[in-house]
PDB file of C-alpha atoms and ligand atoms in Angstrom:
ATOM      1  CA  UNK A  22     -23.385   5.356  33.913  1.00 94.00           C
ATOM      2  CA  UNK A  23     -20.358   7.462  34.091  1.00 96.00           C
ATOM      3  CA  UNK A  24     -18.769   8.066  37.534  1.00 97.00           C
ATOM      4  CA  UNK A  25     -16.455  11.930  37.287  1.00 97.00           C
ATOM      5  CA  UNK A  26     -15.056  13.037  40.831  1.00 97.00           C
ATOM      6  CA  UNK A  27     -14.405  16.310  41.537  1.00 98.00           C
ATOM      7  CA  UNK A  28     -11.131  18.075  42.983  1.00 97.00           C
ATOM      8  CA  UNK A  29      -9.313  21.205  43.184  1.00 96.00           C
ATOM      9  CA  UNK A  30      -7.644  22.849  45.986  1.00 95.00           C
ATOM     10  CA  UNK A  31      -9.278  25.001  49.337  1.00 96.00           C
ATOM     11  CA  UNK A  32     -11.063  27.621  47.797  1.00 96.00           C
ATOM     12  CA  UNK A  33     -10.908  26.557  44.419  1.00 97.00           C
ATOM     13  CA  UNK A  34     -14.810  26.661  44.011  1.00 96.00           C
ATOM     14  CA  UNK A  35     -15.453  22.793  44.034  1.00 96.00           C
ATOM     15  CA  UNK A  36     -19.083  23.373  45.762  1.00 96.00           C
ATOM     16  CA  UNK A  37     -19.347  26.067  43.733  1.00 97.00           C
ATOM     17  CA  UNK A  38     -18.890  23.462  40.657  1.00 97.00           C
ATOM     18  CA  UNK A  39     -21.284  20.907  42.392  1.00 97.00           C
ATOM     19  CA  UNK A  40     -24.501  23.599  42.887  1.00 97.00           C
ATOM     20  CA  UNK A  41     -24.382  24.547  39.569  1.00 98.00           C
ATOM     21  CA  UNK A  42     -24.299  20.246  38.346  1.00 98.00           C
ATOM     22  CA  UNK A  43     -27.109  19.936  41.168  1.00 97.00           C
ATOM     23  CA  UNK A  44     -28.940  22.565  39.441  1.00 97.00           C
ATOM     24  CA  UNK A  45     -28.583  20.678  35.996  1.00 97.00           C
ATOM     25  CA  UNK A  46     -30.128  17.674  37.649  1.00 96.00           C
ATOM     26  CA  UNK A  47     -26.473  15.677  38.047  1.00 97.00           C
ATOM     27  CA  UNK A  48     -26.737  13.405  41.200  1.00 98.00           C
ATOM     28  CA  UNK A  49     -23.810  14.155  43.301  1.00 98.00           C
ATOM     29  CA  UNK A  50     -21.725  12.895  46.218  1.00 98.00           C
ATOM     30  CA  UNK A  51     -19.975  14.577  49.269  1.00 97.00           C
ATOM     31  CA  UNK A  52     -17.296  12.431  50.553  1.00 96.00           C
ATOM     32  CA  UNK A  53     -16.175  14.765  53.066  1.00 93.00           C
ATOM     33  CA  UNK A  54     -20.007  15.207  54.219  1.00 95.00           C
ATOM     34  CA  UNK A  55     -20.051  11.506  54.027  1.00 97.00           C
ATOM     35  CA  UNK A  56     -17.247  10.303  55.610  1.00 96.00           C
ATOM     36  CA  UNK A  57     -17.736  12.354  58.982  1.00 94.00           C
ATOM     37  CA  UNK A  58     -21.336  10.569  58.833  1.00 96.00           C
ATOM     38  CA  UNK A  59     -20.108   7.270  58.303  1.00 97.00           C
ATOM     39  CA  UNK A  60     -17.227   8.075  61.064  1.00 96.00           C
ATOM     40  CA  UNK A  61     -20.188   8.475  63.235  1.00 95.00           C
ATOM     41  CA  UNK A  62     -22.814   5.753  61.950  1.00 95.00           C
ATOM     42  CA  UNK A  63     -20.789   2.971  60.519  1.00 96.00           C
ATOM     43  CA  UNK A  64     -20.470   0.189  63.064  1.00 95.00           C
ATOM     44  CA  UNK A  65     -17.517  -1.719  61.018  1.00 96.00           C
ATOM     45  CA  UNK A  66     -15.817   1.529  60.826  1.00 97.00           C
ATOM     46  CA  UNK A  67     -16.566   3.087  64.667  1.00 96.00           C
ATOM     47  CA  UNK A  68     -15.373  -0.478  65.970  1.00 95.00           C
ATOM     48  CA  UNK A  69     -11.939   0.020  63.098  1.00 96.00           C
ATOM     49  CA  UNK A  70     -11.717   3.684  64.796  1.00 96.00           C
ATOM     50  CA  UNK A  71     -12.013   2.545  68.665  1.00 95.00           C
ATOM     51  CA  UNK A  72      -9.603  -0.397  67.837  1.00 95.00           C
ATOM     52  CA  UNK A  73      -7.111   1.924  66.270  1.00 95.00           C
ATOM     53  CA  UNK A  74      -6.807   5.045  68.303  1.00 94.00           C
ATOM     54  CA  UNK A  75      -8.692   4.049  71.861  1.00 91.00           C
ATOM     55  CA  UNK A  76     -12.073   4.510  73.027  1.00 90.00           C
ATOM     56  CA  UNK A  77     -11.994   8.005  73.744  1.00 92.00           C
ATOM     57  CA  UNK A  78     -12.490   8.325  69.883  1.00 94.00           C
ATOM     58  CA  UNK A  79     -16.264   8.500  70.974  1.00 94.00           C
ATOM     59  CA  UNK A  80     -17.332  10.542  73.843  1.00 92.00           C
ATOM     60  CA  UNK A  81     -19.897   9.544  76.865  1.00 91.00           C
ATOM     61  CA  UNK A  82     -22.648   9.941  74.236  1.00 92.00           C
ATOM     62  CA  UNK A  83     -21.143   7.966  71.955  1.00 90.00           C
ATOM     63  CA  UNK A  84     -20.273  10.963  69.603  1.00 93.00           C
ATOM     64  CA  UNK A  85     -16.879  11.410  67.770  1.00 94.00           C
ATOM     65  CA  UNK A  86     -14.872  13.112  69.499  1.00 94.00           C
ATOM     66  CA  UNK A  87     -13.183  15.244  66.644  1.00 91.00           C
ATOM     67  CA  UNK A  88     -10.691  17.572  68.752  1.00 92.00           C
ATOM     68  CA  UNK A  89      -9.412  14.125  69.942  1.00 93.00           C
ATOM     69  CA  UNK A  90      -9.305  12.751  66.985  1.00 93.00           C
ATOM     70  CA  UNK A  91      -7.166  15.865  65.455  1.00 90.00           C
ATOM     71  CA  UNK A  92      -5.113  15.731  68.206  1.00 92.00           C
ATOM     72  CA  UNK A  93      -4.379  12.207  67.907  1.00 91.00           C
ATOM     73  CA  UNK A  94      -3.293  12.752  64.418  1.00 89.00           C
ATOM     74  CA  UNK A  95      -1.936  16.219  64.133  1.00 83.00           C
ATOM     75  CA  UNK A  96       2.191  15.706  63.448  1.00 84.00           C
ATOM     76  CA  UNK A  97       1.800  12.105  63.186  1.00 90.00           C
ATOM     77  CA  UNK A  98       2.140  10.772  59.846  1.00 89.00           C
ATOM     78  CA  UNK A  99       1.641   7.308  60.781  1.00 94.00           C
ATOM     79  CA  UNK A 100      -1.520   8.001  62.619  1.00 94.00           C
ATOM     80  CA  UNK A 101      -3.296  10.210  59.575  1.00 92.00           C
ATOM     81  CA  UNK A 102      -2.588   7.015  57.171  1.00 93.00           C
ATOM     82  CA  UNK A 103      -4.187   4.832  59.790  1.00 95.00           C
ATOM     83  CA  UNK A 104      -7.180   6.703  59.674  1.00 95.00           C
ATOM     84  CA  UNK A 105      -7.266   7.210  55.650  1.00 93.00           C
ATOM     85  CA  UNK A 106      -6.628   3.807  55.501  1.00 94.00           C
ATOM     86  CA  UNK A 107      -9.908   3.154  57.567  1.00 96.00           C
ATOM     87  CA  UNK A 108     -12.119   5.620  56.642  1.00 96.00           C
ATOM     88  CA  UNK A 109     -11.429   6.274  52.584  1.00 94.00           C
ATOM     89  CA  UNK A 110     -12.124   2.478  51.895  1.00 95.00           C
ATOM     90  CA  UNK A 111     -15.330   2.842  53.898  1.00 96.00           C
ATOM     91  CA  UNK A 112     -16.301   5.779  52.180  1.00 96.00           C
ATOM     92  CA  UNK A 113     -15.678   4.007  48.845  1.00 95.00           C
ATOM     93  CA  UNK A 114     -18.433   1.290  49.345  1.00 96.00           C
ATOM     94  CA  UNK A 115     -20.748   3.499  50.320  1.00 97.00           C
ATOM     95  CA  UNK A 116     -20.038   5.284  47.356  1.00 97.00           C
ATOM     96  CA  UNK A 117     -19.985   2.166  44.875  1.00 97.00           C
ATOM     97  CA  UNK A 118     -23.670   1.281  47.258  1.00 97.00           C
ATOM     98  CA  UNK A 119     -25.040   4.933  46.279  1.00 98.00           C
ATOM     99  CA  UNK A 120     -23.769   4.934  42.406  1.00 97.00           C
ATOM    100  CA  UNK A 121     -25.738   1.420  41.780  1.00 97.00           C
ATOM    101  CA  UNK A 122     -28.732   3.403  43.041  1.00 98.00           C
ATOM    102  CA  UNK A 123     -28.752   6.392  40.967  1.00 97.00           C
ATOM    103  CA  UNK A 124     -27.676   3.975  38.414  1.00 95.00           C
ATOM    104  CA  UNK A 125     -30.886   2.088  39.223  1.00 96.00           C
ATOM    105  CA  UNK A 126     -33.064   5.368  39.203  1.00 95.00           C
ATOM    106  CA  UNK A 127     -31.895   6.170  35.365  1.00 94.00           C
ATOM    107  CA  UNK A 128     -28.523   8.916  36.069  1.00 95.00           C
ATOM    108  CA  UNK A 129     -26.776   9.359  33.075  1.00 95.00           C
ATOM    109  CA  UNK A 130     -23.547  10.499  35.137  1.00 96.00           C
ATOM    110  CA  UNK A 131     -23.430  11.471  38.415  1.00 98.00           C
ATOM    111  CA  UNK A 132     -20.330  13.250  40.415  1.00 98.00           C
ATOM    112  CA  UNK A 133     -18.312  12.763  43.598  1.00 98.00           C
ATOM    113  CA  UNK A 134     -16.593  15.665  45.155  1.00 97.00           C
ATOM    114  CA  UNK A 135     -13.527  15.106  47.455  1.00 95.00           C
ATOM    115  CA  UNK A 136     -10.486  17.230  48.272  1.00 91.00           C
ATOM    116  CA  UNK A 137      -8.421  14.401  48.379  1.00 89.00           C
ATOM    117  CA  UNK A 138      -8.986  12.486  44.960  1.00 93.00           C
ATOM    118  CA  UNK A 139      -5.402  11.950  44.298  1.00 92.00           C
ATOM    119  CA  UNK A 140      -3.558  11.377  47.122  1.00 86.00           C
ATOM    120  CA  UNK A 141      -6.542   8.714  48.279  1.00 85.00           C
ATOM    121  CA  UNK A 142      -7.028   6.080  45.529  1.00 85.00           C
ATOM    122  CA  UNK A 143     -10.449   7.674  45.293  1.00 90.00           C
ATOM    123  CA  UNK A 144     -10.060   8.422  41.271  1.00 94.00           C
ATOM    124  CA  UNK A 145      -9.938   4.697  40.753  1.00 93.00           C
ATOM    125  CA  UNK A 146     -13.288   4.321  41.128  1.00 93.00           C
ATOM    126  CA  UNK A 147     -13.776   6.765  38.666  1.00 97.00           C
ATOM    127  CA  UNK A 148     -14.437   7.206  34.775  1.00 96.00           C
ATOM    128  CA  UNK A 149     -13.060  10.671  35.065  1.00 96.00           C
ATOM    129  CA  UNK A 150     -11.590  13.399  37.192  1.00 97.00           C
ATOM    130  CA  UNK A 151     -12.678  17.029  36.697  1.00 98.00           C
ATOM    131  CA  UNK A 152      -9.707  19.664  38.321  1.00 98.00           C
ATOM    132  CA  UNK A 153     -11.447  22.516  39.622  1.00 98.00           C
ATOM    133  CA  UNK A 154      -8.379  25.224  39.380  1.00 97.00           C
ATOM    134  CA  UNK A 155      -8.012  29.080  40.092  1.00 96.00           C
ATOM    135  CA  UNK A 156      -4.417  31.126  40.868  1.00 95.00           C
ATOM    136  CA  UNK A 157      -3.286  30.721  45.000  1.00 95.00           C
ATOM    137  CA  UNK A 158      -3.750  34.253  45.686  1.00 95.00           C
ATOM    138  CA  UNK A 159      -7.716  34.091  44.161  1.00 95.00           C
ATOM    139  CA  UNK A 160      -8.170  31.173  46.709  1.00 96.00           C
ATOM    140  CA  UNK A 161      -6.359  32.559  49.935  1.00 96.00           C
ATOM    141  CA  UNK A 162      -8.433  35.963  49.295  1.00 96.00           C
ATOM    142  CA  UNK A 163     -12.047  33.860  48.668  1.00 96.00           C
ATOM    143  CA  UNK A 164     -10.844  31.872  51.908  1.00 97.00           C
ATOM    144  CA  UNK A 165     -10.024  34.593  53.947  1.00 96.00           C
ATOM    145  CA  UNK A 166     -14.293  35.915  52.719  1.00 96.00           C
ATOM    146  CA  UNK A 167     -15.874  32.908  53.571  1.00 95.00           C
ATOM    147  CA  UNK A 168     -14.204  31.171  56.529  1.00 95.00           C
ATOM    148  CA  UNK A 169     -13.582  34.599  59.150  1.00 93.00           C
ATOM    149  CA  UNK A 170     -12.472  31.659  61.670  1.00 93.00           C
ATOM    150  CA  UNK A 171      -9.301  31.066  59.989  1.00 93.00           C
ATOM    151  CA  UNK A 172      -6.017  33.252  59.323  1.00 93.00           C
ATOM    152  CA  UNK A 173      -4.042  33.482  56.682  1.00 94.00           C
ATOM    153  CA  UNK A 174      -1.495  31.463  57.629  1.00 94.00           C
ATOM    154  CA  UNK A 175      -4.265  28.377  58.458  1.00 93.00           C
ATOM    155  CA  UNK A 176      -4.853  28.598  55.131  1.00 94.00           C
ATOM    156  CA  UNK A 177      -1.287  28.781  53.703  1.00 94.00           C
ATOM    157  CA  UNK A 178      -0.587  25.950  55.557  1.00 91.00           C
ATOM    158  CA  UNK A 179      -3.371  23.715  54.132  1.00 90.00           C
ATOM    159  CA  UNK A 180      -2.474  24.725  50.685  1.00 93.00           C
ATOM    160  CA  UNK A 181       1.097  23.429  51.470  1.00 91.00           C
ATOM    161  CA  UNK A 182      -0.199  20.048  52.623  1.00 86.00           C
ATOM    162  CA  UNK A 183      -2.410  20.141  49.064  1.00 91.00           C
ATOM    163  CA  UNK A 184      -1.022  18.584  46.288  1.00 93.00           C
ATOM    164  CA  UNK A 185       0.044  21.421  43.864  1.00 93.00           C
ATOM    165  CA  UNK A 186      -2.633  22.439  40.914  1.00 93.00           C
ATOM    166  CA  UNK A 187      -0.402  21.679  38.165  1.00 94.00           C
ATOM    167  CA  UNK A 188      -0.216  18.379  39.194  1.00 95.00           C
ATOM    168  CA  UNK A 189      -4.082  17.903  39.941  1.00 96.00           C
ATOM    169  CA  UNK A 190      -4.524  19.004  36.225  1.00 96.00           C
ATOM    170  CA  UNK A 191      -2.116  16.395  34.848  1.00 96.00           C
ATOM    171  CA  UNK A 192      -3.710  13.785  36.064  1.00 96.00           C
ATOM    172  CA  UNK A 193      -7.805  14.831  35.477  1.00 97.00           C
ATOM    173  CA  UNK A 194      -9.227  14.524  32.769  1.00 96.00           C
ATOM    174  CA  UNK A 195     -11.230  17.786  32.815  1.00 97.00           C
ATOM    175  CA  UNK A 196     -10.083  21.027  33.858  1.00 97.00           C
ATOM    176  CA  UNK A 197     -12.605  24.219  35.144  1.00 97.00           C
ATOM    177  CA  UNK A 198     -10.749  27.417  35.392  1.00 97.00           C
ATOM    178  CA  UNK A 199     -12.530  29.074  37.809  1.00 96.00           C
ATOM    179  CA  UNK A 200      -9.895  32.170  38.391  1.00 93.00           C
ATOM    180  CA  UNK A 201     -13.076  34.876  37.698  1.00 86.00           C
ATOM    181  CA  UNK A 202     -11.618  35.372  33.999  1.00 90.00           C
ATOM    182  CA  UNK A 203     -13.561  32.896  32.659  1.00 92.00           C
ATOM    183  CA  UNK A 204     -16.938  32.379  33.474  1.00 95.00           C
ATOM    184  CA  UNK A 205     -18.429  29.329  35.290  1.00 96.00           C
ATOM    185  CA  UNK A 206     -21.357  28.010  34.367  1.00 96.00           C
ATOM    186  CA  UNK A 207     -20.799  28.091  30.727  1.00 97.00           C
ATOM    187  CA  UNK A 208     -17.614  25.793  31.500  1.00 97.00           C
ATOM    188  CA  UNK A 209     -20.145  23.539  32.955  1.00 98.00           C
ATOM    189  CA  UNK A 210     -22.857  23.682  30.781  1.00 97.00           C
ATOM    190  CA  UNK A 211     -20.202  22.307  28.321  1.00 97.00           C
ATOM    191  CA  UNK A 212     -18.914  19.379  30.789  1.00 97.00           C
ATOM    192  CA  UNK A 213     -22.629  18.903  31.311  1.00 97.00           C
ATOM    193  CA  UNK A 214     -23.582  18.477  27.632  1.00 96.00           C
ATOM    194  CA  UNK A 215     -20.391  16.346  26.780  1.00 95.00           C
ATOM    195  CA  UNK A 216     -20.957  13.689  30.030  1.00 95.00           C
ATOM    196  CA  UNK A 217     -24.647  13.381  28.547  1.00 94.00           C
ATOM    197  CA  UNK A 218     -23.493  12.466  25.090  1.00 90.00           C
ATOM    198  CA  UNK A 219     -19.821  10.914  25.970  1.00 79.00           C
ATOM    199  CA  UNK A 220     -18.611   7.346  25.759  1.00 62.00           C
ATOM    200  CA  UNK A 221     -16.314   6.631  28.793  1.00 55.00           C
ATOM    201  CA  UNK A 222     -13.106   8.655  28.856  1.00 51.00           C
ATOM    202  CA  UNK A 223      -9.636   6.720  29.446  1.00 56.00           C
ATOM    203  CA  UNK A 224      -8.723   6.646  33.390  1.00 54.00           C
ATOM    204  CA  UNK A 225      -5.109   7.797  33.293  1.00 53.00           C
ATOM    205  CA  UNK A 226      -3.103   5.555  35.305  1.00 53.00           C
TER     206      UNK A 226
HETATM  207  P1  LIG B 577     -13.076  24.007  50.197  1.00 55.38           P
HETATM  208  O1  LIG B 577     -11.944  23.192  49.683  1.00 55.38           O
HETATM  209  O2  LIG B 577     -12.683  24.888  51.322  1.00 55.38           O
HETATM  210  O3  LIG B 577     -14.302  23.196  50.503  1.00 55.38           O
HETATM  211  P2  LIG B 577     -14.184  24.760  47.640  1.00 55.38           P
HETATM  212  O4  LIG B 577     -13.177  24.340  46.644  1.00 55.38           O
HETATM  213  O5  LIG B 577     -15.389  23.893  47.808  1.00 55.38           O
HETATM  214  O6  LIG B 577     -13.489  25.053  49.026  1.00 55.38           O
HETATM  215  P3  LIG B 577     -16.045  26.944  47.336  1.00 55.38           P
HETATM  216  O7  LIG B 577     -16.550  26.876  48.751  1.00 55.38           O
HETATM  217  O8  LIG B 577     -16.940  26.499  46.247  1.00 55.38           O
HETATM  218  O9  LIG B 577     -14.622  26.240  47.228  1.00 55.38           O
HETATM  219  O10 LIG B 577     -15.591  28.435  46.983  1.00 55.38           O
HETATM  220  C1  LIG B 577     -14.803  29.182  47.911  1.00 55.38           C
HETATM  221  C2  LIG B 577     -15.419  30.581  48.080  1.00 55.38           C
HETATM  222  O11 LIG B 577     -15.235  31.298  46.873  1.00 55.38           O
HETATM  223  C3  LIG B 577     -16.919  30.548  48.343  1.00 55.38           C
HETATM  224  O12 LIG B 577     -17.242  31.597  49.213  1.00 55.38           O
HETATM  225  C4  LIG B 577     -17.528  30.796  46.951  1.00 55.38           C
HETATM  226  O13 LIG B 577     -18.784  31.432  47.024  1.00 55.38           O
HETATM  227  C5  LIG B 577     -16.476  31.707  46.315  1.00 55.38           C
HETATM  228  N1  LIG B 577     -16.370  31.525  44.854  1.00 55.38           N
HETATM  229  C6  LIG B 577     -16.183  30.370  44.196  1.00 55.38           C
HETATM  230  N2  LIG B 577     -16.113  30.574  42.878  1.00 55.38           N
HETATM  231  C7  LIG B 577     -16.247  31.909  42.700  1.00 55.38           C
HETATM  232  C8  LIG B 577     -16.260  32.777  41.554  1.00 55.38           C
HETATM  233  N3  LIG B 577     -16.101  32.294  40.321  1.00 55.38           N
HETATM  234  N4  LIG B 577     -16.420  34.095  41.759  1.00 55.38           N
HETATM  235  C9  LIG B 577     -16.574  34.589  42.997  1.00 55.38           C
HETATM  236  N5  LIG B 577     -16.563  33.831  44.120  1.00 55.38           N
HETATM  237  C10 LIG B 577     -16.411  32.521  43.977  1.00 55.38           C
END
């Protein structure tokens, strides 16, 4: 079964990618979705968290405490690779744990989406990387549309922490140009049709 992640910068249309492989029946994975519920439901990885950064990582309830947590790592470079290093391995085995069940249920391919693919060793695990791209200016102005809560210079400043597209489309394998000039689900379709039929593709290393 072939494993292709997903990637592309804020606002680049990734979800937008993974409804329209959910509609052709691809299996696919959230890792953001699923890290926050391991952060919370992962006993190995809440003890990891409370060991690293203090108990007041979980509140009275025994929730996350998430504005903590931000504040704990906001500026601190140190502290951000701590918690990568804890949660993106735990998020990997409970990828590898889901894959060898769809594999199990008959998936030709399935797909997991994360924002960080190459700057976490995420790809690795991977057959395949599929760049989701469109121009900076596209993405700000869809950004600005869908997320009212944030200004424009919130969202300049996460594209500056991004690594830049050109680079994301060196290393995958795929590219979807999702800049409104070409259309979408034809670009798909095609992916679609070629991960049903394809051999595995070389991981570029
Ligand atoms: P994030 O990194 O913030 O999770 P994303 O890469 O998952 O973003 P989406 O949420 O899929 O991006 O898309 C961003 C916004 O742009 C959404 O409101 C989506 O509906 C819209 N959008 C995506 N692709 C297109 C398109 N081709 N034409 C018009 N709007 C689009």
């Amino acid at each position: 079964m072939l494993k292709i992640g997903i990637t592309g910068g804020i606002g680049s249309g990734k979800t937008t990618v993974c409804r329209l492989f959910r509609a052709l029946g691809a299996p696919v994975y959230d890792a953001d979705t699923r890290a926050r519920w391991l952060m919370e439901n992962n006993p190995a990885l809440r003890n990891a968290l409370s060991s690293a950064f203090g108990a007041d990582v979980f509140d009275a309830n025994g929730r996350l405490d998430r504005p903590y947590l931000a504040a704990v790592v906001f500026g601190n470079s140190t502290a951000l690779a701590q918690l990568n290093g804890l949660v993106h391995p735990a998020v990997g085995a409970d990828f590898a744990i889901w894959a060898a069940a769809q594999a199990a249920n008959g998936a030709t391919y399935v797909l997991k989406e994360a924002a960080l693919m190459f700057e976490s060793d995420s790809w690795r695990q991977l057959d395949g990387v599929i760049a989701v791209t469109a121009p900076a200016a596209v993405r700000l102005a869809r950004v600005l549309h869908r997320d009212p809560h944030r200004s424009l210079q919130q969202i300049e400043a996460i594209m500056a922490q991004q690594l830049p597209d050109a680079e994301k489309i060196a290393r995958a394998q795929y590219v979807l140009h999702n800049d409104g000039g070409e259309l979408l689900i034809p670009q798909v379709l095609a992916l679609h049709t070629r991960f049903l039929n394809t051999t595995l593709a070389p991981v570029k290393t």
